[in-house]
């Protein structure tokens, strides 16, 4: 019996892996433009890290963590990257070297969710975290950075929703306000919402049930009722800066995020093409997390984009994004010619030219057919005559031009490059 992949994970096959590389490479370029440095953190962490950071009542910790019990340790496959980055920041005292850091990461995350289009159990994040600043301009920079990555990939039509949850005290006020507003109608909410009401009222705002959503949207939430003046001022600068930078966003007072650590600015980026799972990325401030994990007071903000969802959004443009073409395909006829092709190919590769050699003992037309199927720029033929003359017959597969070139690497390079 064949062994299948496990539920909710996907293989990225060669016909799509170039798109994957394209997404990551473009993102890295934009991170570089914004002066972010890469951090590479482990996939497994102490499960306590996520309980403390994301909150034991969050959907992710409550229901979706992949837990590994090993001897006395309870480990978790990381469901997200923020907690691990803050853990690493504190563990290596990055704040001592420089209290202000701008970091990015790329890698797999794990959540035991019900799989569907755009929702996997192993998926990948391109994420960024800025630690050590309370400046509202950093909030605007982070949002510019996220939308800059989407733009650099040629993704358009996405929308950014923006809200402020305020400080820890403001959030407490907001949760009390929500309880007061929701209690009279709680019976008409779904069972899940009723259970969540006491433990984490914010989760009612995230419920996907249509009737719950309708009721939530009819609530009269006024930011002045729960945001402090300081939080209002901060949010105003964020909005003004985004307006000045011509970054389109929509203020959404119902946007709360499912993870406990968020404070102040939160945002979500949605793409209508993605269907039910339309969040292509999300983020926000988490001003208390560094302290909660044992550090000193430090403002922080970040976001993560879902790579698989970026790839879905790119599906339409896929034909415009071409993988690197193979420079040269060598069709050699006979064992001596194949041996010559082997040596030549190795030297050409060292000189930076991509080369494929057909080692099989088959007819020339079959070898040529493979060269065109691979989309090679040049076809090189080495037969008996070429061996005697110590040259390779190079054919430009686009123009049809053909010439005999000596086996010398520089001569071949001159024609191909
Ligand atoms: P998140 O909203 O949980 O935020 O995830 C960010 C993005 O990851 C989502 O918008 C979505 O594109 C993608 N994503 C999440 N779950 C799945 C899944 N099961 N399958 C496929 N894609 C998925 C965070 O994780 C925060 N750490 C972001 C952040 C960084 N906030 C501050 N800093």
GROMACS .gro file of C-alpha atoms and ligand atoms in nm:
model
  450
    1UNK     CA    1   0.000   0.000   0.000
    2UNK     CA    2   0.128   0.345  -0.090
    3UNK     CA    3   0.187   0.586   0.197
    4UNK     CA    4   0.007   0.915   0.142
    5UNK     CA    5   0.092   1.260   0.276
    6UNK     CA    6  -0.083   1.350   0.601
    7UNK     CA    7  -0.406   1.549   0.607
    8UNK     CA    8  -0.381   1.921   0.537
    9UNK     CA    9  -0.023   1.936   0.410
   10UNK     CA   10   0.083   1.991   0.052
   11UNK     CA   11   0.372   1.906  -0.175
   12UNK     CA   12   0.507   2.186  -0.389
   13UNK     CA   13   0.591   2.014  -0.712
   14UNK     CA   14   0.865   2.130  -0.954
   15UNK     CA   15   0.610   2.303  -1.182
   16UNK     CA   16   0.519   2.532  -0.891
   17UNK     CA   17   0.838   2.551  -0.690
   18UNK     CA   18   0.977   2.828  -0.911
   19UNK     CA   19   0.671   3.037  -0.817
   20UNK     CA   20   0.747   2.963  -0.455
   21UNK     CA   21   1.108   3.077  -0.499
   22UNK     CA   22   0.986   3.385  -0.685
   23UNK     CA   23   0.761   3.483  -0.391
   24UNK     CA   24   1.038   3.437  -0.133
   25UNK     CA   25   1.303   3.609  -0.345
   26UNK     CA   26   1.083   3.914  -0.409
   27UNK     CA   27   0.994   3.937  -0.040
   28UNK     CA   28   1.363   3.922   0.056
   29UNK     CA   29   1.438   4.205  -0.188
   30UNK     CA   30   1.170   4.424  -0.029
   31UNK     CA   31   1.291   4.340   0.324
   32UNK     CA   32   1.635   4.449   0.214
   33UNK     CA   33   1.498   4.780   0.079
   34UNK     CA   34   1.337   4.840   0.421
   35UNK     CA   35   1.655   4.735   0.607
   36UNK     CA   36   1.515   4.425   0.782
   37UNK     CA   37   1.752   4.143   0.879
   38UNK     CA   38   1.669   3.776   0.864
   39UNK     CA   39   1.629   3.569   1.180
   40UNK     CA   40   1.605   3.190   1.159
   41UNK     CA   41   1.431   3.033   1.456
   42UNK     CA   42   1.343   2.670   1.535
   43UNK     CA   43   1.023   2.498   1.434
   44UNK     CA   44   0.981   2.334   1.774
   45UNK     CA   45   0.948   2.538   2.090
   46UNK     CA   46   0.840   2.482   2.448
   47UNK     CA   47   0.458   2.476   2.430
   48UNK     CA   48   0.446   2.720   2.723
   49UNK     CA   49   0.582   2.990   2.494
   50UNK     CA   50   0.264   2.985   2.287
   51UNK     CA   51   0.028   2.940   2.584
   52UNK     CA   52   0.173   3.254   2.739
   53UNK     CA   53   0.200   3.461   2.420
   54UNK     CA   54  -0.105   3.376   2.215
   55UNK     CA   55  -0.327   3.304   2.516
   56UNK     CA   56  -0.457   2.969   2.641
   57UNK     CA   57  -0.808   3.063   2.523
   58UNK     CA   58  -0.706   3.155   2.171
   59UNK     CA   59  -0.835   2.919   1.902
   60UNK     CA   60  -0.476   2.840   1.799
   61UNK     CA   61  -0.359   2.727   2.145
   62UNK     CA   62  -0.692   2.583   2.253
   63UNK     CA   63  -0.755   2.363   1.949
   64UNK     CA   64  -0.486   2.376   1.687
   65UNK     CA   65  -0.142   2.315   1.835
   66UNK     CA   66   0.054   2.010   1.737
   67UNK     CA   67   0.194   1.895   2.069
   68UNK     CA   68   0.481   1.654   2.117
   69UNK     CA   69   0.517   1.503   2.462
   70UNK     CA   70   0.873   1.384   2.509
   71UNK     CA   71   0.992   1.268   2.847
   72UNK     CA   72   0.930   1.568   3.074
   73UNK     CA   73   0.897   1.823   2.796
   74UNK     CA   74   0.583   1.944   2.625
   75UNK     CA   75   0.693   2.076   2.290
   76UNK     CA   76   0.487   2.237   2.016
   77UNK     CA   77   0.534   2.271   1.643
   78UNK     CA   78   0.525   2.647   1.611
   79UNK     CA   79   0.183   2.776   1.498
   80UNK     CA   80   0.328   3.122   1.426
   81UNK     CA   81   0.659   3.308   1.440
   82UNK     CA   82   0.613   3.614   1.663
   83UNK     CA   83   0.646   3.434   1.997
   84UNK     CA   84   0.962   3.253   1.885
   85UNK     CA   85   1.120   3.575   1.758
   86UNK     CA   86   1.055   3.750   2.091
   87UNK     CA   87   1.189   3.444   2.279
   88UNK     CA   88   1.507   3.454   2.068
   89UNK     CA   89   1.536   3.832   2.109
   90UNK     CA   90   1.535   3.790   2.487
   91UNK     CA   91   1.737   3.469   2.504
   92UNK     CA   92   2.023   3.625   2.306
   93UNK     CA   93   1.984   3.969   2.469
   94UNK     CA   94   1.952   4.131   2.129
   95UNK     CA   95   1.818   4.433   2.315
   96UNK     CA   96   2.156   4.483   2.484
   97UNK     CA   97   2.333   4.512   2.152
   98UNK     CA   98   2.060   4.722   1.999
   99UNK     CA   99   1.725   4.780   2.167
  100UNK     CA  100   1.564   4.848   1.829
  101UNK     CA  101   1.563   4.559   1.582
  102UNK     CA  102   1.391   4.502   1.250
  103UNK     CA  103   1.372   4.130   1.173
  104UNK     CA  104   1.213   3.904   0.915
  105UNK     CA  105   1.166   3.529   0.881
  106UNK     CA  106   1.042   3.277   0.631
  107UNK     CA  107   0.933   2.926   0.719
  108UNK     CA  108   0.672   2.664   0.798
  109UNK     CA  109   0.402   2.697   1.065
  110UNK     CA  110   0.163   2.428   1.191
  111UNK     CA  111  -0.200   2.447   1.293
  112UNK     CA  112  -0.439   2.153   1.320
  113UNK     CA  113  -0.724   2.330   1.141
  114UNK     CA  114  -0.995   2.173   0.927
  115UNK     CA  115  -0.822   2.173   0.588
  116UNK     CA  116  -0.983   2.351   0.293
  117UNK     CA  117  -0.871   2.570   0.002
  118UNK     CA  118  -0.610   2.811   0.139
  119UNK     CA  119  -0.619   2.650   0.484
  120UNK     CA  120  -0.352   2.395   0.556
  121UNK     CA  121  -0.211   2.223   0.859
  122UNK     CA  122   0.142   2.302   0.749
  123UNK     CA  123   0.172   2.638   0.578
  124UNK     CA  124   0.442   2.901   0.545
  125UNK     CA  125   0.484   3.252   0.673
  126UNK     CA  126   0.681   3.544   0.545
  127UNK     CA  127   0.688   3.752   0.859
  128UNK     CA  128   0.843   4.068   1.001
  129UNK     CA  129   0.882   4.189   1.359
  130UNK     CA  130   1.008   4.525   1.481
  131UNK     CA  131   1.097   4.528   1.849
  132UNK     CA  132   1.191   4.830   2.057
  133UNK     CA  133   0.980   5.114   1.921
  134UNK     CA  134   0.648   5.276   2.006
  135UNK     CA  135   0.661   5.513   1.713
  136UNK     CA  136   0.339   5.519   1.511
  137UNK     CA  137   0.557   5.569   1.204
  138UNK     CA  138   0.681   5.214   1.255
  139UNK     CA  139   0.319   5.093   1.240
  140UNK     CA  140   0.286   5.274   0.908
  141UNK     CA  141   0.620   5.134   0.788
  142UNK     CA  142   0.515   4.777   0.871
  143UNK     CA  143   0.191   4.820   0.676
  144UNK     CA  144   0.382   4.978   0.382
  145UNK     CA  145   0.625   4.687   0.395
  146UNK     CA  146   0.347   4.426   0.382
  147UNK     CA  147   0.170   4.599   0.096
  148UNK     CA  148   0.509   4.663  -0.073
  149UNK     CA  149   0.573   4.287  -0.082
  150UNK     CA  150   0.232   4.226  -0.241
  151UNK     CA  151   0.293   4.500  -0.497
  152UNK     CA  152   0.639   4.370  -0.582
  153UNK     CA  153   0.476   4.035  -0.660
  154UNK     CA  154   0.227   4.207  -0.891
  155UNK     CA  155  -0.068   4.124  -0.663
  156UNK     CA  156  -0.337   4.389  -0.685
  157UNK     CA  157  -0.697   4.410  -0.567
  158UNK     CA  158  -0.618   4.343  -0.202
  159UNK     CA  159  -0.773   4.545   0.079
  160UNK     CA  160  -0.625   4.647   0.414
  161UNK     CA  161  -0.854   4.665   0.718
  162UNK     CA  162  -0.723   4.864   1.012
  163UNK     CA  163  -0.826   4.911   1.373
  164UNK     CA  164  -0.686   5.004   1.712
  165UNK     CA  165  -0.750   4.785   2.015
  166UNK     CA  166  -0.568   5.030   2.239
  167UNK     CA  167  -0.348   4.952   2.538
  168UNK     CA  168  -0.404   4.659   2.774
  169UNK     CA  169  -0.632   4.881   2.986
  170UNK     CA  170  -0.822   4.999   2.676
  171UNK     CA  171  -0.868   4.638   2.568
  172UNK     CA  172  -1.012   4.555   2.906
  173UNK     CA  173  -1.258   4.841   2.866
  174UNK     CA  174  -1.343   4.719   2.516
  175UNK     CA  175  -1.408   4.366   2.638
  176UNK     CA  176  -1.640   4.498   2.912
  177UNK     CA  177  -1.818   4.715   2.657
  178UNK     CA  178  -1.859   4.421   2.419
  179UNK     CA  179  -1.998   4.201   2.698
  180UNK     CA  180  -2.248   4.473   2.790
  181UNK     CA  181  -2.359   4.515   2.429
  182UNK     CA  182  -2.368   4.145   2.348
  183UNK     CA  183  -2.521   3.997   2.662
  184UNK     CA  184  -2.885   4.086   2.584
  185UNK     CA  185  -2.867   3.908   2.247
  186UNK     CA  186  -2.628   3.627   2.343
  187UNK     CA  187  -2.894   3.356   2.312
  188UNK     CA  188  -2.925   3.422   1.938
  189UNK     CA  189  -2.549   3.362   1.884
  190UNK     CA  190  -2.413   3.019   1.792
  191UNK     CA  191  -2.311   2.769   2.061
  192UNK     CA  192  -1.940   2.839   2.009
  193UNK     CA  193  -1.993   3.212   2.063
  194UNK     CA  194  -2.197   3.149   2.377
  195UNK     CA  195  -1.913   2.938   2.516
  196UNK     CA  196  -1.654   3.199   2.424
  197UNK     CA  197  -1.847   3.492   2.569
  198UNK     CA  198  -1.701   3.469   2.919
  199UNK     CA  199  -1.357   3.336   2.831
  200UNK     CA  200  -1.272   3.561   2.536
  201UNK     CA  201  -1.542   3.793   2.412
  202UNK     CA  202  -1.324   3.919   2.123
  203UNK     CA  203  -1.365   3.584   1.954
  204UNK     CA  204  -1.736   3.659   1.894
  205UNK     CA  205  -1.625   3.932   1.656
  206UNK     CA  206  -1.426   3.677   1.458
  207UNK     CA  207  -1.702   3.416   1.429
  208UNK     CA  208  -1.756   3.301   1.070
  209UNK     CA  209  -2.125   3.217   1.130
  210UNK     CA  210  -2.329   3.456   0.912
  211UNK     CA  211  -2.601   3.526   1.165
  212UNK     CA  212  -2.342   3.600   1.439
  213UNK     CA  213  -2.153   3.827   1.199
  214UNK     CA  214  -2.472   4.020   1.119
  215UNK     CA  215  -2.543   4.079   1.485
  216UNK     CA  216  -2.186   4.184   1.554
  217UNK     CA  217  -2.192   4.434   1.266
  218UNK     CA  218  -2.504   4.597   1.408
  219UNK     CA  219  -2.327   4.681   1.736
  220UNK     CA  220  -2.258   5.042   1.799
  221UNK     CA  221  -1.889   5.050   1.889
  222UNK     CA  222  -1.738   5.392   1.933
  223UNK     CA  223  -1.358   5.408   1.984
  224UNK     CA  224  -1.398   5.706   2.218
  225UNK     CA  225  -1.576   5.471   2.461
  226UNK     CA  226  -1.267   5.257   2.522
  227UNK     CA  227  -0.951   5.413   2.373
  228UNK     CA  228  -0.736   5.639   2.590
  229UNK     CA  229  -0.627   5.976   2.451
  230UNK     CA  230  -0.276   5.836   2.403
  231UNK     CA  231  -0.409   5.544   2.197
  232UNK     CA  232  -0.631   5.777   1.993
  233UNK     CA  233  -0.334   6.005   1.919
  234UNK     CA  234  -0.114   5.710   1.821
  235UNK     CA  235  -0.376   5.571   1.586
  236UNK     CA  236  -0.436   5.912   1.432
  237UNK     CA  237  -0.068   5.947   1.337
  238UNK     CA  238  -0.072   5.594   1.188
  239UNK     CA  239  -0.376   5.681   0.975
  240UNK     CA  240  -0.243   6.020   0.868
  241UNK     CA  241   0.093   5.867   0.771
  242UNK     CA  242  -0.076   5.596   0.565
  243UNK     CA  243  -0.296   5.858   0.399
  244UNK     CA  244   0.010   6.068   0.314
  245UNK     CA  245   0.183   5.758   0.176
  246UNK     CA  246  -0.127   5.684  -0.036
  247UNK     CA  247  -0.169   5.343   0.124
  248UNK     CA  248  -0.533   5.248   0.088
  249UNK     CA  249  -0.698   5.102   0.397
  250UNK     CA  250  -1.037   5.080   0.553
  251UNK     CA  251  -1.100   5.153   0.918
  252UNK     CA  252  -1.286   4.857   1.068
  253UNK     CA  253  -1.389   4.888   1.435
  254UNK     CA  254  -1.490   4.519   1.433
  255UNK     CA  255  -1.142   4.396   1.345
  256UNK     CA  256  -0.998   4.213   1.643
  257UNK     CA  257  -0.729   3.951   1.609
  258UNK     CA  258  -0.749   3.596   1.735
  259UNK     CA  259  -0.419   3.610   1.928
  260UNK     CA  260  -0.409   3.761   2.277
  261UNK     CA  261  -0.085   3.953   2.245
  262UNK     CA  262  -0.222   4.229   2.022
  263UNK     CA  263  -0.255   4.586   2.144
  264UNK     CA  264  -0.316   4.916   1.962
  265UNK     CA  265  -0.285   4.898   1.582
  266UNK     CA  266  -0.408   4.577   1.420
  267UNK     CA  267  -0.459   4.507   1.052
  268UNK     CA  268  -0.559   4.236   0.812
  269UNK     CA  269  -0.499   4.214   0.438
  270UNK     CA  270  -0.770   4.042   0.241
  271UNK     CA  271  -0.790   3.932  -0.120
  272UNK     CA  272  -1.131   3.873  -0.280
  273UNK     CA  273  -0.994   3.604  -0.511
  274UNK     CA  274  -0.915   3.371  -0.222
  275UNK     CA  275  -1.273   3.274  -0.130
  276UNK     CA  276  -1.362   3.181   0.228
  277UNK     CA  277  -1.001   3.202   0.352
  278UNK     CA  278  -0.941   3.548   0.214
  279UNK     CA  279  -0.682   3.677   0.467
  280UNK     CA  280  -0.355   3.692   0.281
  281UNK     CA  281  -0.175   3.840   0.579
  282UNK     CA  282  -0.225   4.010   0.912
  283UNK     CA  283  -0.044   4.176   1.195
  284UNK     CA  284  -0.037   4.439   1.461
  285UNK     CA  285   0.128   4.577   1.772
  286UNK     CA  286   0.207   4.363   2.072
  287UNK     CA  287   0.342   4.612   2.321
  288UNK     CA  288   0.324   4.386   2.629
  289UNK     CA  289   0.468   4.064   2.495
  290UNK     CA  290   0.839   4.137   2.547
  291UNK     CA  291   0.774   4.218   2.912
  292UNK     CA  292   0.540   3.922   2.957
  293UNK     CA  293   0.813   3.690   2.830
  294UNK     CA  294   1.062   3.828   3.082
  295UNK     CA  295   1.212   4.134   2.911
  296UNK     CA  296   1.179   4.499   2.984
  297UNK     CA  297   0.911   4.728   2.846
  298UNK     CA  298   0.944   4.736   2.465
  299UNK     CA  299   0.694   4.837   2.201
  300UNK     CA  300   0.672   4.592   1.912
  301UNK     CA  301   0.480   4.531   1.593
  302UNK     CA  302   0.484   4.281   1.309
  303UNK     CA  303   0.290   4.091   1.046
  304UNK     CA  304   0.290   3.764   0.858
  305UNK     CA  305   0.182   3.683   0.504
  306UNK     CA  306   0.069   3.331   0.416
  307UNK     CA  307   0.290   3.203   0.133
  308UNK     CA  308   0.034   2.949   0.006
  309UNK     CA  309  -0.231   3.221  -0.013
  310UNK     CA  310   0.012   3.451  -0.194
  311UNK     CA  311   0.062   3.171  -0.446
  312UNK     CA  312  -0.316   3.136  -0.488
  313UNK     CA  313  -0.343   3.510  -0.551
  314UNK     CA  314  -0.063   3.480  -0.806
  315UNK     CA  315  -0.224   3.190  -0.991
  316UNK     CA  316  -0.359   3.422  -1.266
  317UNK     CA  317  -0.020   3.588  -1.325
  318UNK     CA  318   0.162   3.257  -1.318
  319UNK     CA  319   0.221   3.249  -1.694
  320UNK     CA  320   0.393   3.588  -1.679
  321UNK     CA  321   0.639   3.462  -1.419
  322UNK     CA  322   0.882   3.239  -1.597
  323UNK     CA  323   1.132   3.006  -1.435
  324UNK     CA  324   1.498   3.060  -1.525
  325UNK     CA  325   1.564   2.907  -1.866
  326UNK     CA  326   1.819   2.632  -1.914
  327UNK     CA  327   2.117   2.781  -2.103
  328UNK     CA  328   2.235   2.474  -2.288
  329UNK     CA  329   2.117   2.123  -2.362
  330UNK     CA  330   2.390   1.893  -2.497
  331UNK     CA  331   2.286   1.607  -2.719
  332UNK     CA  332   2.587   1.378  -2.758
  333UNK     CA  333   2.591   1.077  -2.988
  334UNK     CA  334   2.799   0.774  -2.891
  335UNK     CA  335   2.987   0.690  -2.573
  336UNK     CA  336   3.299   0.898  -2.649
  337UNK     CA  337   3.086   1.204  -2.728
  338UNK     CA  338   2.880   1.154  -2.409
  339UNK     CA  339   3.204   1.139  -2.206
  340UNK     CA  340   3.322   1.462  -2.373
  341UNK     CA  341   2.982   1.624  -2.305
  342UNK     CA  342   3.007   1.525  -1.937
  343UNK     CA  343   3.345   1.698  -1.893
  344UNK     CA  344   3.243   2.004  -2.093
  345UNK     CA  345   2.914   2.042  -1.901
  346UNK     CA  346   3.094   2.035  -1.567
  347UNK     CA  347   3.335   2.309  -1.673
  348UNK     CA  348   3.055   2.521  -1.818
  349UNK     CA  349   2.853   2.487  -1.495
  350UNK     CA  350   3.155   2.612  -1.297
  351UNK     CA  351   3.155   2.912  -1.531
  352UNK     CA  352   2.793   2.985  -1.433
  353UNK     CA  353   2.615   2.834  -1.733
  354UNK     CA  354   2.324   2.597  -1.668
  355UNK     CA  355   2.367   2.275  -1.865
  356UNK     CA  356   2.175   1.952  -1.909
  357UNK     CA  357   2.330   1.650  -2.082
  358UNK     CA  358   2.129   1.364  -2.226
  359UNK     CA  359   2.328   1.052  -2.138
  360UNK     CA  360   2.079   0.807  -2.282
  361UNK     CA  361   2.162   0.603  -2.588
  362UNK     CA  362   1.882   0.724  -2.815
  363UNK     CA  363   1.824   0.894  -3.149
  364UNK     CA  364   1.920   1.257  -3.205
  365UNK     CA  365   1.562   1.366  -3.281
  366UNK     CA  366   1.450   1.230  -2.942
  367UNK     CA  367   1.725   1.425  -2.769
  368UNK     CA  368   1.634   1.743  -2.959
  369UNK     CA  369   1.268   1.698  -2.861
  370UNK     CA  370   1.375   1.688  -2.495
  371UNK     CA  371   1.580   2.007  -2.539
  372UNK     CA  372   1.274   2.196  -2.668
  373UNK     CA  373   1.050   2.046  -2.400
  374UNK     CA  374   1.289   2.179  -2.136
  375UNK     CA  375   1.284   2.521  -2.306
  376UNK     CA  376   1.664   2.533  -2.341
  377UNK     CA  377   1.810   2.847  -2.501
  378UNK     CA  378   2.079   2.653  -2.691
  379UNK     CA  379   2.112   2.303  -2.823
  380UNK     CA  380   2.468   2.170  -2.841
  381UNK     CA  381   2.539   1.869  -3.056
  382UNK     CA  382   2.851   1.655  -3.022
  383UNK     CA  383   2.876   1.375  -3.274
  384UNK     CA  384   3.165   1.198  -3.447
  385UNK     CA  385   3.266   1.501  -3.663
  386UNK     CA  386   3.258   1.737  -3.365
  387UNK     CA  387   3.479   1.501  -3.164
  388UNK     CA  388   3.737   1.493  -3.442
  389UNK     CA  389   3.728   1.874  -3.487
  390UNK     CA  390   3.714   1.935  -3.109
  391UNK     CA  391   3.408   2.155  -3.137
  392UNK     CA  392   3.042   2.164  -3.043
  393UNK     CA  393   2.769   2.261  -3.282
  394UNK     CA  394   2.560   2.527  -3.103
  395UNK     CA  395   2.207   2.607  -3.220
  396UNK     CA  396   2.007   2.899  -3.085
  397UNK     CA  397   1.665   2.740  -3.037
  398UNK     CA  398   1.487   3.074  -3.066
  399UNK     CA  399   1.645   3.210  -3.386
  400UNK     CA  400   1.757   2.880  -3.541
  401UNK     CA  401   2.111   3.020  -3.597
  402UNK     CA  402   2.381   2.756  -3.577
  403UNK     CA  403   2.760   2.763  -3.552
  404UNK     CA  404   3.047   2.533  -3.463
  405UNK     CA  405   3.242   2.652  -3.157
  406UNK     CA  406   3.560   2.505  -3.011
  407UNK     CA  407   3.537   2.317  -2.679
  408UNK     CA  408   3.702   2.615  -2.510
  409UNK     CA  409   3.479   2.743  -2.228
  410UNK     CA  410   3.523   3.112  -2.311
  411UNK     CA  411   3.432   3.060  -2.677
  412UNK     CA  412   3.111   2.878  -2.579
  413UNK     CA  413   3.035   3.141  -2.319
  414UNK     CA  414   3.067   3.420  -2.574
  415UNK     CA  415   2.796   3.262  -2.788
  416UNK     CA  416   2.558   3.167  -2.507
  417UNK     CA  417   2.580   3.464  -2.269
  418LIG     P1  418  -0.219   3.504   1.155
  418LIG     O1  419  -0.329   3.595   1.113
  418LIG     O2  420  -0.258   3.394   1.245
  418LIG     O3  421  -0.109   3.595   1.221
  418LIG     O4  422  -0.149   3.442   1.027
  418LIG     C1  423  -0.100   3.526   0.925
  418LIG     C2  424  -0.139   3.473   0.789
  418LIG     O5  425  -0.099   3.335   0.777
  418LIG     C3  426  -0.289   3.467   0.760
  418LIG     O6  427  -0.336   3.593   0.720
  418LIG     C4  428  -0.292   3.367   0.647
  418LIG     O7  429  -0.256   3.427   0.523
  418LIG     C5  430  -0.184   3.269   0.686
  418LIG     N1  431  -0.242   3.151   0.751
  418LIG     C6  432  -0.283   3.139   0.879
  418LIG     N2  433  -0.330   3.016   0.903
  418LIG     C7  434  -0.319   2.947   0.788
  418LIG     C8  435  -0.349   2.813   0.747
  418LIG     N3  436  -0.400   2.725   0.832
  418LIG     N4  437  -0.323   2.776   0.619
  418LIG     C9  438  -0.269   2.864   0.532
  418LIG     N5  439  -0.237   2.992   0.565
  418LIG    C10  440  -0.261   3.033   0.690
  418LIG    C11  441   0.004   3.546   1.281
  418LIG     O8  442   0.039   3.433   1.274
  418LIG    C12  443   0.082   3.652   1.353
  418LIG     N6  444   0.204   3.589   1.408
  418LIG    C13  445   0.120   3.767   1.260
  418LIG    C14  446   0.198   3.870   1.331
  418LIG    C15  447   0.332   3.888   1.327
  418LIG     N7  448   0.149   3.959   1.416
  418LIG    C16  449   0.248   4.034   1.464
  418LIG     N8  450   0.361   3.988   1.411
   0.00000   0.00000   0.00000
